Amino acid sequence: MKPFVLTEFGFQSHWILLAALYLAGWAVYQGIKTLYWHPLAKFPGPRIGALTRLYKTYVECVAQGSFVHLLEEHHARYGDIVRVGPNELHFSNPATYLEIYNPSNRWDKEESLYHSFGEDRSSFGFLTYKEAKERKDVLNRMLSRKAILGSQGIVQEKVVELCKSFERKKNSTVNLFYAFRCMSIDVITYLCFGSSVDAINAPDHQAPIIIAMDASLPVFVRFKHSAFYKSMIVNCPPAISKIVSPLTAGLVDLQQLLKGQIKEMTEDPSTLEKLPHSRTVFTSCCDQRRTRAGPYHVQTASMKKRKPLCLAAQIQPAQPSCMTAVLKESLRMSPGVASALPRIVPPSGAKISGQFIPGGTVVGMSSHFVHRSETVFEKPNEFIPDRWLGEKGSQLDKWLFSFSHGPRSCLGQNLAWAELYFCFAHLYRKFDIEMDPSSPRELQWRDRFLPEYIGPHLKAKITPVAS
C-alpha cells in the first residue's frame, strides 16, 4: 500500500505545483498588462503604484506617511499628471482643479474614500450626483447665506460663551487648538440637533468629542483600505467599542445621542416644536462640516503674531477687507481637506489637463497643489494677507478652494464664514493675545483626508482688554 500512497501524494503534489505555477503566471501577466497595456500605461508614476492599490495602503496604514506630501515628490519627478494607482491619476496643474471639479460636471464620487466614514447614506457619502442633489436641495435652504444670517444669533451666542471661558482662564495659557474647535462643534450640533454638546465648557477645552475626532482619523484611513475592518468596527456594540478604543468614546456617545433623538422625533413629530429653534439640520450636514473648522481656526489664530498691523486694522468698521484678507490667507495655508477628492470619469471619457482620460478612470487633485502653487500665489509658503487686497487680490478668489468647488462642494461654507467673522472679531476686540513659547512656529500636518496636526499645539496667553 505504501507505493500507492506515495503515488497518490505525488499526484496531488503535481496538481498543487501546477496550480501555484498558474497563479504565478497569471500574476505576472496581470502585472505586465497593467504596466504596459493598460489605457493609463502612458502616464508616468511609481511602478509599484501602477501595479497595485496596496502601494497607497502601505504608505497610509503601515508607514504612517502623508500621501499628499508624497505626491509633491512624485509630481516634481514625473510632471503634472501622475499615475498613483492601477486606475487612478492625480494632477497638479492649478487649472486642472477647475476642470475636474467643474460646476457643470456630474461625475460620480469614488466609493472607497466616501464610504470610509461609516455614513454611506449621508450627503457626503452619496456617490451619484442625482441622489446627492435631492438631499442637497433640502440642506441648501437650511445652510444658505440668508438662512445663516437668520441664525447668526446662535453663532454669536456660542462665540460669547467661548469668550467667557477665556475670561475664566485670564492670564493663563489656553489651548487654541482645542478651544476654537469646541466653539465650532457647539454651533454645529446646536444648529443640527437643537442642543449642543457643551464642548466649550469642557476642562481645558478637551471635550471628548474633539479628542475622539482626532483619535478617529487613523481609523477612518484604515476604513478606506479595508471594508472588512470597517464592517468589524462599525458593527461593534457601543459598549465594547468604548472599551477597545477609549479615545473615540466621544463619537460613540454622540452617535447614541443622535440615534435616540431621531427615534424620538420619528415616533413623536411634535418633538420638533419643542426645539429651541425651528430649523434643525440633520446628521448629513454635520458629517461634511463638523471636523473641518478646526484646522482653519488653528492657523488663523497665529495671525496676530505674524501680521499685527493688519489685525489692528481689521476690527475697524471702515476696513473689513483686511479681516477678510487675513481669513482667506489662513484658509489658503491651512487645508480643510488634505486629500484629493476622487471622481470617476464618465464612460465617454474626458479631456483633462490637455490629455484624453478614458472613461472609468479615477481622477483627483488635492487643493493643496493650488494653494501652494507658485504660478498662482507669489511666495506661496509665506503668510501674506495683503495678497488678497485690492483688484489684484479679488482675482485670486477663484483659486481659493478651501470648501472645494463645483456641485459637490461643502454645504457648510456659509456657516464656516459666519463662525470665522464672529469669532475673530470678538476675540481681537476683547483680548490681548500673546503666543505661548511652546507653540510651533509652523503647523505640521499629515494627510489623513483631513489634516492631522502633529507636534505641539497652538497655545496662547489670553488677557481681557481693560474697558
GROMACS .gro file of C-alpha atoms in nm:
model
  467
    1MET     CA    1   0.000   0.000   0.000
    2LYS     CA    2   0.292   0.238   0.065
    3PRO     CA    3   0.383   0.283  -0.301
    4PHE     CA    4   0.020   0.359  -0.378
    5VAL     CA    5   0.003   0.623  -0.105
    6LEU     CA    6   0.324   0.781  -0.224
    7THR     CA    7   0.200   0.781  -0.580
    8GLU     CA    8  -0.126   0.942  -0.472
    9PHE     CA    9   0.062   1.201  -0.274
   10GLY     CA   10   0.286   1.269  -0.569
   11PHE     CA   11  -0.018   1.308  -0.794
   12GLN     CA   12  -0.170   1.561  -0.556
   13SER     CA   13   0.159   1.750  -0.526
   14HIS     CA   14   0.176   1.768  -0.903
   15TRP     CA   15  -0.159   1.946  -0.924
   16ILE     CA   16  -0.071   2.177  -0.636
   17LEU     CA   17   0.250   2.272  -0.817
   18LEU     CA   18   0.061   2.332  -1.141
   19ALA     CA   19  -0.193   2.549  -0.960
   20ALA     CA   20   0.086   2.751  -0.799
   21LEU     CA   21   0.261   2.798  -1.133
   22TYR     CA   22  -0.067   2.903  -1.295
   23LEU     CA   23  -0.133   3.163  -1.025
   24ALA     CA   24   0.222   3.294  -1.050
   25GLY     CA   25   0.193   3.316  -1.428
   26TRP     CA   26  -0.143   3.491  -1.402
   27ALA     CA   27   0.001   3.744  -1.156
   28VAL     CA   28   0.297   3.816  -1.385
   29TYR     CA   29   0.063   3.854  -1.683
   30GLN     CA   30  -0.163   4.093  -1.494
   31GLY     CA   31   0.138   4.295  -1.383
   32ILE     CA   32   0.272   4.327  -1.737
   33LYS     CA   33  -0.075   4.410  -1.867
   34THR     CA   34  -0.125   4.680  -1.603
   35LEU     CA   35   0.216   4.837  -1.664
   36TYR     CA   36   0.229   4.825  -2.043
   37TRP     CA   37  -0.113   4.753  -2.198
   38HIS     CA   38  -0.348   4.937  -1.963
   39PRO     CA   39  -0.519   5.253  -2.102
   40LEU     CA   40  -0.325   5.454  -1.839
   41ALA     CA   41   0.011   5.295  -1.922
   42LYS     CA   42   0.134   5.611  -2.096
   43PHE     CA   43   0.111   5.818  -1.779
   44PRO     CA   44   0.424   5.823  -1.560
   45GLY     CA   45   0.436   5.740  -1.193
   46PRO     CA   46   0.584   5.497  -0.942
   47ARG     CA   47   0.574   5.144  -1.084
   48ILE     CA   48   0.455   4.989  -0.759
   49GLY     CA   49   0.164   5.234  -0.751
   50ALA     CA   50   0.063   5.143  -1.105
   51LEU     CA   51   0.072   4.774  -1.014
   52THR     CA   52  -0.141   4.771  -0.700
   53ARG     CA   53  -0.355   4.982  -0.470
   54LEU     CA   54  -0.163   4.825  -0.183
   55TYR     CA   55   0.102   5.090  -0.251
   56LYS     CA   56  -0.124   5.359  -0.106
   57THR     CA   57  -0.234   5.121   0.171
   58TYR     CA   58   0.129   5.073   0.273
   59VAL     CA   59   0.204   5.447   0.270
   60GLU     CA   60  -0.102   5.544   0.475
   61CYS     CA   61  -0.155   5.247   0.706
   62VAL     CA   62   0.187   5.087   0.755
   63ALA     CA   63   0.442   5.363   0.702
   64GLN     CA   64   0.202   5.622   0.854
   65GLY     CA   65   0.303   5.860   0.578
   66SER     CA   66   0.132   6.167   0.438
   67PHE     CA   67   0.022   6.079   0.087
   68VAL     CA   68  -0.032   6.435  -0.032
   69HIS     CA   69   0.327   6.522   0.063
   70LEU     CA   70   0.450   6.211  -0.117
   71LEU     CA   71   0.255   6.332  -0.420
   72GLU     CA   72   0.458   6.654  -0.412
   73GLU     CA   73   0.770   6.444  -0.466
   74HIS     CA   74   0.605   6.241  -0.741
   75HIS     CA   75   0.488   6.549  -0.932
   76ALA     CA   76   0.833   6.706  -0.903
   77ARG     CA   77   0.974   6.391  -1.063
   78TYR     CA   78   0.705   6.283  -1.310
   79GLY     CA   79   0.523   6.604  -1.406
   80ASP     CA   80   0.167   6.739  -1.386
   81ILE     CA   81  -0.007   6.401  -1.428
   82VAL     CA   82   0.096   6.107  -1.210
   83ARG     CA   83  -0.043   5.755  -1.215
   84VAL     CA   84  -0.086   5.675  -0.845
   85GLY     CA   85  -0.291   5.355  -0.879
   86PRO     CA   86  -0.375   5.090  -1.139
   87ASN     CA   87  -0.674   5.301  -1.246
   88GLU     CA   88  -0.608   5.634  -1.076
   89LEU     CA   89  -0.445   5.962  -1.178
   90HIS     CA   90  -0.352   6.266  -0.972
   91PHE     CA   91  -0.300   6.613  -1.119
   92SER     CA   92  -0.104   6.919  -1.002
   93ASN     CA   93  -0.171   7.194  -1.258
   94PRO     CA   94  -0.392   7.453  -1.079
   95ALA     CA   95  -0.618   7.499  -1.383
   96THR     CA   96  -0.694   7.127  -1.379
   97TYR     CA   97  -0.876   7.164  -1.047
   98LEU     CA   98  -1.142   7.367  -1.225
   99GLU     CA   99  -1.169   7.101  -1.494
  100ILE     CA  100  -1.226   6.810  -1.254
  101TYR     CA  101  -1.449   6.991  -1.004
  102ASN     CA  102  -1.633   7.195  -1.263
  103PRO     CA  103  -1.987   7.307  -1.167
  104SER     CA  104  -2.121   7.155  -1.489
  105ASN     CA  105  -1.970   6.812  -1.418
  106ARG     CA  106  -2.194   6.540  -1.280
  107TRP     CA  107  -1.921   6.287  -1.219
  108ASP     CA  108  -1.967   6.016  -0.958
  109LYS     CA  109  -1.757   6.000  -0.645
  110GLU     CA  110  -1.520   5.709  -0.590
  111GLU     CA  111  -1.651   5.471  -0.327
  112SER     CA  112  -1.350   5.374  -0.114
  113LEU     CA  113  -1.299   5.724   0.025
  114TYR     CA  114  -1.657   5.845   0.055
  115HIS     CA  115  -1.778   5.528   0.225
  116SER     CA  116  -1.486   5.519   0.468
  117PHE     CA  117  -1.659   5.725   0.738
  118GLY     CA  118  -1.936   5.480   0.817
  119GLU     CA  119  -2.215   5.709   0.691
  120ASP     CA  120  -2.277   5.584   0.339
  121ARG     CA  121  -2.622   5.745   0.314
  122SER     CA  122  -2.520   6.092   0.426
  123SER     CA  123  -2.495   6.375   0.174
  124PHE     CA  124  -2.120   6.329   0.194
  125GLY     CA  125  -2.145   5.955   0.126
  126PHE     CA  126  -2.384   5.965  -0.171
  127LEU     CA  127  -2.182   5.867  -0.477
  128THR     CA  128  -2.402   5.987  -0.764
  129TYR     CA  129  -2.497   6.345  -0.836
  130LYS     CA  130  -2.867   6.256  -0.866
  131GLU     CA  131  -2.910   6.108  -0.518
  132ALA     CA  132  -2.689   6.376  -0.361
  133LYS     CA  133  -2.887   6.657  -0.524
  134GLU     CA  134  -3.214   6.554  -0.360
  135ARG     CA  135  -3.057   6.582  -0.016
  136LYS     CA  136  -2.854   6.890  -0.104
  137ASP     CA  137  -3.159   7.081  -0.230
  138VAL     CA  138  -3.314   7.044   0.114
  139LEU     CA  139  -2.998   7.125   0.308
  140ASN     CA  140  -2.907   7.422   0.089
  141ARG     CA  141  -3.218   7.601   0.211
  142MET     CA  142  -3.109   7.542   0.569
  143LEU     CA  143  -2.748   7.647   0.508
  144SER     CA  144  -2.794   7.927   0.255
  145ARG     CA  145  -2.645   8.267   0.327
  146LYS     CA  146  -2.991   8.402   0.409
  147ALA     CA  147  -3.063   8.115   0.649
  148ILE     CA  148  -2.728   8.153   0.825
  149LEU     CA  149  -2.783   8.528   0.861
  150GLY     CA  150  -3.114   8.443   1.025
  151SER     CA  151  -2.936   8.208   1.264
  152GLN     CA  152  -2.638   8.430   1.337
  153GLY     CA  153  -2.763   8.483   1.691
  154ILE     CA  154  -2.679   8.118   1.763
  155VAL     CA  155  -2.325   8.164   1.633
  156GLN     CA  156  -2.282   8.483   1.832
  157GLU     CA  157  -2.414   8.314   2.146
  158LYS     CA  158  -2.151   8.039   2.123
  159VAL     CA  159  -1.874   8.287   2.045
  160VAL     CA  160  -1.967   8.489   2.354
  161GLU     CA  161  -1.968   8.167   2.554
  162LEU     CA  162  -1.619   8.091   2.426
  163CYS     CA  163  -1.500   8.438   2.525
  164LYS     CA  164  -1.640   8.384   2.875
  165SER     CA  165  -1.444   8.061   2.900
  166PHE     CA  166  -1.131   8.260   2.810
  167GLU     CA  167  -1.212   8.518   3.077
  168ARG     CA  168  -1.227   8.241   3.337
  169LYS     CA  169  -0.874   8.146   3.235
  170LYS     CA  170  -0.738   8.501   3.218
  171ASN     CA  171  -0.362   8.535   3.248
  172SER     CA  172  -0.324   8.160   3.193
  173THR     CA  173  -0.240   7.962   2.881
  174VAL     CA  174  -0.526   7.848   2.657
  175ASN     CA  175  -0.503   7.561   2.409
  176LEU     CA  176  -0.640   7.729   2.098
  177PHE     CA  177  -0.615   7.405   1.900
  178TYR     CA  178  -0.899   7.269   2.112
  179ALA     CA  179  -1.083   7.589   2.207
  180PHE     CA  180  -1.184   7.710   1.862
  181ARG     CA  181  -1.296   7.364   1.758
  182CYS     CA  182  -1.511   7.338   2.072
  183MET     CA  183  -1.688   7.657   1.968
  184SER     CA  184  -1.742   7.526   1.617
  185ILE     CA  185  -1.878   7.186   1.723
  186ASP     CA  186  -2.117   7.353   1.970
  187VAL     CA  187  -2.252   7.577   1.694
  188ILE     CA  188  -2.296   7.287   1.456
  189THR     CA  189  -2.459   7.047   1.700
  190TYR     CA  190  -2.697   7.319   1.816
  191LEU     CA  191  -2.798   7.408   1.461
  192CYS     CA  192  -2.827   7.045   1.359
  193PHE     CA  193  -2.995   6.889   1.658
  194GLY     CA  194  -3.140   7.165   1.873
  195SER     CA  195  -2.885   7.123   2.154
  196SER     CA  196  -2.508   7.146   2.172
  197VAL     CA  197  -2.262   6.900   2.326
  198ASP     CA  198  -2.133   7.181   2.554
  199ALA     CA  199  -1.777   7.131   2.435
  200ILE     CA  200  -1.680   7.490   2.519
  201ASN     CA  201  -1.713   7.428   2.893
  202ALA     CA  202  -1.505   7.109   2.895
  203PRO     CA  203  -1.199   7.129   3.127
  204ASP     CA  204  -0.915   7.292   2.931
  205HIS     CA  205  -1.143   7.267   2.626
  206GLN     CA  206  -1.055   6.899   2.595
  207ALA     CA  207  -1.407   6.791   2.503
  208PRO     CA  208  -1.448   6.415   2.449
  209ILE     CA  209  -1.596   6.471   2.102
  210ILE     CA  210  -1.290   6.673   1.992
  211ILE     CA  211  -1.045   6.418   2.134
  212ALA     CA  212  -1.245   6.143   1.962
  213MET     CA  213  -1.233   6.319   1.626
  214ASP     CA  214  -0.855   6.340   1.639
  215ALA     CA  215  -0.820   5.978   1.751
  216SER     CA  216  -1.055   5.856   1.478
  217LEU     CA  217  -0.861   5.998   1.183
  218PRO     CA  218  -0.622   5.699   1.151
  219VAL     CA  219  -0.919   5.464   1.195
  220PHE     CA  220  -1.106   5.620   0.903
  221VAL     CA  221  -0.794   5.586   0.687
  222ARG     CA  222  -0.791   5.213   0.758
  223PHE     CA  223  -1.164   5.200   0.678
  224LYS     CA  224  -1.078   5.332   0.331
  225HIS     CA  225  -0.840   5.046   0.265
  226SER     CA  226  -1.032   4.758   0.425
  227ALA     CA  227  -1.407   4.709   0.400
  228PHE     CA  228  -1.376   4.411   0.636
  229TYR     CA  229  -1.205   4.619   0.904
  230LYS     CA  230  -1.466   4.891   0.863
  231SER     CA  231  -1.754   4.642   0.895
  232MET     CA  232  -1.598   4.488   1.205
  233ILE     CA  233  -1.554   4.822   1.383
  234VAL     CA  234  -1.880   4.986   1.272
  235ASN     CA  235  -2.087   4.685   1.381
  236CYS     CA  236  -1.911   4.655   1.714
  237PRO     CA  237  -2.152   4.709   2.009
  238PRO     CA  238  -2.107   5.061   2.153
  239ALA     CA  239  -2.012   4.936   2.499
  240ILE     CA  240  -1.735   4.717   2.359
  241SER     CA  241  -1.621   4.988   2.117
  242LYS     CA  242  -1.566   5.230   2.407
  243ILE     CA  243  -1.357   4.971   2.590
  244VAL     CA  244  -1.146   4.882   2.286
  245SER     CA  245  -1.087   5.247   2.191
  246PRO     CA  246  -1.147   5.484   2.486
  247LEU     CA  247  -1.023   5.788   2.291
  248THR     CA  248  -1.306   5.757   2.037
  249ALA     CA  249  -1.574   5.715   2.304
  250GLY     CA  250  -1.695   6.071   2.239
  251LEU     CA  251  -1.802   5.977   1.887
  252VAL     CA  252  -1.986   5.671   2.017
  253ASP     CA  253  -2.170   5.884   2.273
  254LEU     CA  254  -2.268   6.138   2.008
  255GLN     CA  255  -2.390   5.862   1.778
  256GLN     CA  256  -2.606   5.714   2.052
  257LEU     CA  257  -2.743   6.059   2.138
  258LEU     CA  258  -2.841   6.123   1.777
  259LYS     CA  259  -2.998   5.780   1.735
  260GLY     CA  260  -3.212   5.846   2.040
  261GLN     CA  261  -3.312   6.190   1.916
  262ILE     CA  262  -3.401   6.063   1.568
  263LYS     CA  263  -3.605   5.781   1.718
  264GLU     CA  264  -3.789   6.027   1.943
  265MET     CA  265  -3.867   6.262   1.653
  266THR     CA  266  -3.978   5.974   1.432
  267GLU     CA  267  -4.216   5.838   1.694
  268ASP     CA  268  -4.339   6.181   1.804
  269PRO     CA  269  -4.302   6.454   1.534
  270SER     CA  270  -4.437   6.714   1.778
  271THR     CA  271  -4.095   6.695   1.945
  272LEU     CA  272  -3.967   6.925   1.671
  273GLU     CA  273  -4.190   7.204   1.800
  274LYS     CA  274  -4.017   7.189   2.139
  275LEU     CA  275  -3.671   7.261   1.998
  276PRO     CA  276  -3.510   7.596   2.085
  277HIS     CA  277  -3.528   7.696   1.718
  278SER     CA  278  -3.746   7.582   1.433
  279ARG     CA  279  -3.478   7.491   1.181
  280THR     CA  280  -3.291   7.172   1.255
  281VAL     CA  281  -3.035   7.026   1.016
  282PHE     CA  282  -2.983   6.652   1.042
  283THR     CA  283  -2.672   6.436   1.061
  284SER     CA  284  -2.572   6.452   0.696
  285CYS     CA  285  -2.498   6.822   0.726
  286CYS     CA  286  -2.278   6.767   1.027
  287ASP     CA  287  -2.089   6.485   0.850
  288GLN     CA  288  -1.936   6.723   0.599
  289ARG     CA  289  -1.862   7.023   0.810
  290ARG     CA  290  -1.801   6.929   1.170
  291THR     CA  291  -1.433   6.836   1.158
  292ARG     CA  292  -1.327   7.097   0.907
  293ALA     CA  293  -1.347   7.411   1.115
  294GLY     CA  294  -1.062   7.320   1.348
  295PRO     CA  295  -0.773   7.346   1.101
  296TYR     CA  296  -0.899   7.682   0.974
  297HIS     CA  297  -0.916   7.828   1.322
  298VAL     CA  298  -0.583   7.688   1.435
  299GLN     CA  299  -0.391   7.852   1.153
  300THR     CA  300  -0.588   8.175   1.180
  301ALA     CA  301  -0.509   8.212   1.549
  302SER     CA  302  -0.141   8.268   1.468
  303MET     CA  303  -0.224   8.579   1.266
  304LYS     CA  304  -0.168   8.831   1.539
  305LYS     CA  305   0.194   8.731   1.582
  306ARG     CA  306   0.260   8.741   1.209
  307LYS     CA  307   0.063   9.045   1.095
  308PRO     CA  308  -0.018   9.279   1.388
  309LEU     CA  309  -0.083   9.593   1.183
  310CYS     CA  310  -0.333   9.424   0.958
  311LEU     CA  311  -0.515   9.271   1.253
  312ALA     CA  312  -0.532   9.601   1.433
  313ALA     CA  313  -0.697   9.749   1.125
  314GLN     CA  314  -0.937   9.463   1.068
  315ILE     CA  315  -1.154   9.548   1.369
  316GLN     CA  316  -1.224   9.896   1.237
  317PRO     CA  317  -1.561   9.906   1.056
  318ALA     CA  318  -1.408  10.111   0.776
  319GLN     CA  319  -1.163   9.834   0.689
  320PRO     CA  320  -1.348   9.500   0.686
  321SER     CA  321  -1.146   9.392   0.382
  322CYS     CA  322  -0.835   9.345   0.596
  323MET     CA  323  -1.005   9.091   0.820
  324THR     CA  324  -1.131   8.905   0.514
  325ALA     CA  325  -0.780   8.903   0.369
  326VAL     CA  326  -0.637   8.752   0.686
  327LEU     CA  327  -0.906   8.484   0.694
  328LYS     CA  328  -0.857   8.395   0.328
  329GLU     CA  329  -0.482   8.365   0.373
  330SER     CA  330  -0.537   8.143   0.675
  331LEU     CA  331  -0.772   7.922   0.477
  332ARG     CA  332  -0.520   7.901   0.195
  333MET     CA  333  -0.231   7.796   0.417
  334SER     CA  334  -0.421   7.555   0.640
  335PRO     CA  335  -0.607   7.286   0.442
  336GLY     CA  336  -0.963   7.198   0.532
  337VAL     CA  337  -0.939   6.870   0.341
  338ALA     CA  338  -0.586   6.750   0.267
  339SER     CA  339  -0.654   6.461   0.029
  340ALA     CA  340  -0.773   6.468  -0.329
  341LEU     CA  341  -1.148   6.422  -0.371
  342PRO     CA  342  -1.166   6.135  -0.622
  343ARG     CA  343  -1.410   6.144  -0.911
  344ILE     CA  344  -1.487   5.883  -1.178
  345VAL     CA  345  -1.457   5.994  -1.540
  346PRO     CA  346  -1.786   5.921  -1.726
  347PRO     CA  347  -1.794   5.634  -1.981
  348SER     CA  348  -1.741   5.871  -2.275
  349GLY     CA  349  -1.408   5.983  -2.131
  350ALA     CA  350  -1.292   6.341  -2.077
  351LYS     CA  351  -1.011   6.576  -2.171
  352ILE     CA  352  -0.825   6.678  -1.856
  353SER     CA  353  -0.508   6.886  -1.847
  354GLY     CA  354  -0.480   6.853  -2.224
  355GLN     CA  355  -0.492   6.472  -2.221
  356PHE     CA  356  -0.777   6.235  -2.307
  357ILE     CA  357  -0.864   6.032  -1.997
  358PRO     CA  358  -1.056   5.705  -2.056
  359GLY     CA  359  -1.398   5.653  -1.901
  360GLY     CA  360  -1.398   5.483  -1.563
  361THR     CA  361  -1.064   5.633  -1.458
  362VAL     CA  362  -1.045   5.766  -1.103
  363VAL     CA  363  -0.912   6.122  -1.110
  364GLY     CA  364  -0.847   6.375  -0.838
  365MET     CA  365  -0.644   6.671  -0.725
  366SER     CA  366  -0.575   6.799  -0.377
  367SER     CA  367  -0.647   7.171  -0.328
  368HIS     CA  368  -0.307   7.183  -0.157
  369PHE     CA  369  -0.147   7.189  -0.503
  370VAL     CA  370  -0.344   7.500  -0.597
  371HIS     CA  371  -0.297   7.683  -0.269
  372ARG     CA  372   0.081   7.625  -0.270
  373SER     CA  373   0.133   7.684  -0.641
  374GLU     CA  374   0.399   7.938  -0.737
  375THR     CA  375   0.218   8.006  -1.064
  376VAL     CA  376  -0.088   8.133  -0.875
  377PHE     CA  377   0.047   8.270  -0.547
  378GLU     CA  378   0.372   8.461  -0.512
  379LYS     CA  379   0.579   8.316  -0.227
  380PRO     CA  380   0.310   8.053  -0.161
  381ASN     CA  381   0.469   7.921   0.160
  382GLU     CA  382   0.462   8.261   0.330
  383PHE     CA  383   0.171   8.411   0.523
  384ILE     CA  384   0.092   8.730   0.327
  385PRO     CA  385  -0.268   8.851   0.383
  386ASP     CA  386  -0.207   9.162   0.173
  387ARG     CA  387  -0.210   8.947  -0.141
  388TRP     CA  388  -0.592   8.936  -0.111
  389LEU     CA  389  -0.638   9.316  -0.101
  390GLY     CA  390  -0.731   9.537  -0.395
  391GLU     CA  391  -0.821   9.443  -0.750
  392LYS     CA  392  -0.529   9.202  -0.779
  393GLY     CA  393  -0.649   9.025  -0.466
  394SER     CA  394  -1.003   8.985  -0.596
  395GLN     CA  395  -0.863   8.798  -0.896
  396LEU     CA  396  -0.722   8.536  -0.659
  397ASP     CA  397  -1.064   8.447  -0.520
  398LYS     CA  398  -1.122   8.192  -0.795
  399TRP     CA  399  -0.817   7.999  -0.670
  400LEU     CA  400  -0.935   7.955  -0.311
  401PHE     CA  401  -1.075   7.603  -0.278
  402SER     CA  402  -1.091   7.553   0.098
  403PHE     CA  403  -1.451   7.434   0.059
  404SER     CA  404  -1.382   7.252  -0.269
  405HIS     CA  405  -1.564   7.357  -0.586
  406GLY     CA  406  -1.846   7.252  -0.811
  407PRO     CA  407  -2.178   7.074  -0.746
  408ARG     CA  408  -2.041   6.867  -0.456
  409SER     CA  409  -1.867   7.147  -0.267
  410CYS     CA  410  -1.906   7.184   0.109
  411LEU     CA  411  -2.260   7.268   0.217
  412GLY     CA  412  -2.145   7.441   0.535
  413GLN     CA  413  -1.927   7.714   0.392
  414ASN     CA  414  -2.169   7.998   0.476
  415LEU     CA  415  -2.179   7.876   0.834
  416ALA     CA  416  -1.799   7.849   0.838
  417TRP     CA  417  -1.758   8.209   0.727
  418ALA     CA  418  -2.007   8.327   0.989
  419GLU     CA  419  -1.810   8.144   1.259
  420LEU     CA  420  -1.481   8.290   1.140
  421TYR     CA  421  -1.602   8.650   1.126
  422PHE     CA  422  -1.786   8.642   1.458
  423CYS     CA  423  -1.513   8.453   1.638
  424PHE     CA  424  -1.215   8.664   1.543
  425ALA     CA  425  -1.395   8.999   1.552
  426HIS     CA  426  -1.490   8.924   1.914
  427LEU     CA  427  -1.155   8.773   2.003
  428TYR     CA  428  -0.935   9.064   1.899
  429ARG     CA  429  -1.171   9.325   2.038
  430LYS     CA  430  -1.195   9.166   2.381
  431PHE     CA  431  -0.849   9.019   2.443
  432ASP     CA  432  -0.478   9.075   2.417
  433ILE     CA  433  -0.321   8.759   2.282
  434GLU     CA  434   0.037   8.652   2.336
  435MET     CA  435   0.160   8.330   2.178
  436ASP     CA  436   0.295   8.078   2.426
  437PRO     CA  437   0.666   7.997   2.372
  438SER     CA  438   0.577   7.628   2.338
  439SER     CA  439   0.363   7.698   2.030
  440PRO     CA  440   0.511   7.583   1.698
  441ARG     CA  441   0.625   7.849   1.454
  442GLU     CA  442   0.480   7.644   1.170
  443LEU     CA  443   0.199   7.391   1.199
  444GLN     CA  444   0.299   7.047   1.076
  445TRP     CA  445   0.030   6.812   0.948
  446ARG     CA  446  -0.015   6.468   0.798
  447ASP     CA  447  -0.269   6.379   0.529
  448ARG     CA  448  -0.547   6.173   0.688
  449PHE     CA  449  -0.809   6.304   0.445
  450LEU     CA  450  -0.844   6.584   0.697
  451PRO     CA  451  -0.509   6.722   0.813
  452GLU     CA  452  -0.381   6.552   1.128
  453TYR     CA  453  -0.176   6.812   1.311
  454ILE     CA  454   0.136   6.669   1.471
  455GLY     CA  455   0.368   6.818   1.727
  456PRO     CA  456   0.294   7.085   1.991
  457HIS     CA  457  -0.046   7.252   1.991
  458LEU     CA  458  -0.103   7.621   1.935
  459LYS     CA  459  -0.137   7.789   2.275
  460ALA     CA  460  -0.166   8.149   2.388
  461LYS     CA  461  -0.193   8.366   2.696
  462ILE     CA  462  -0.524   8.549   2.666
  463THR     CA  463  -0.579   8.863   2.873
  464PRO     CA  464  -0.905   9.062   2.872
  465VAL     CA  465  -0.866   9.416   2.739
  466ALA     CA  466  -0.931   9.681   3.003
  467SER     CA  467  -1.263   9.857   2.946
   0.00000   0.00000   0.00000
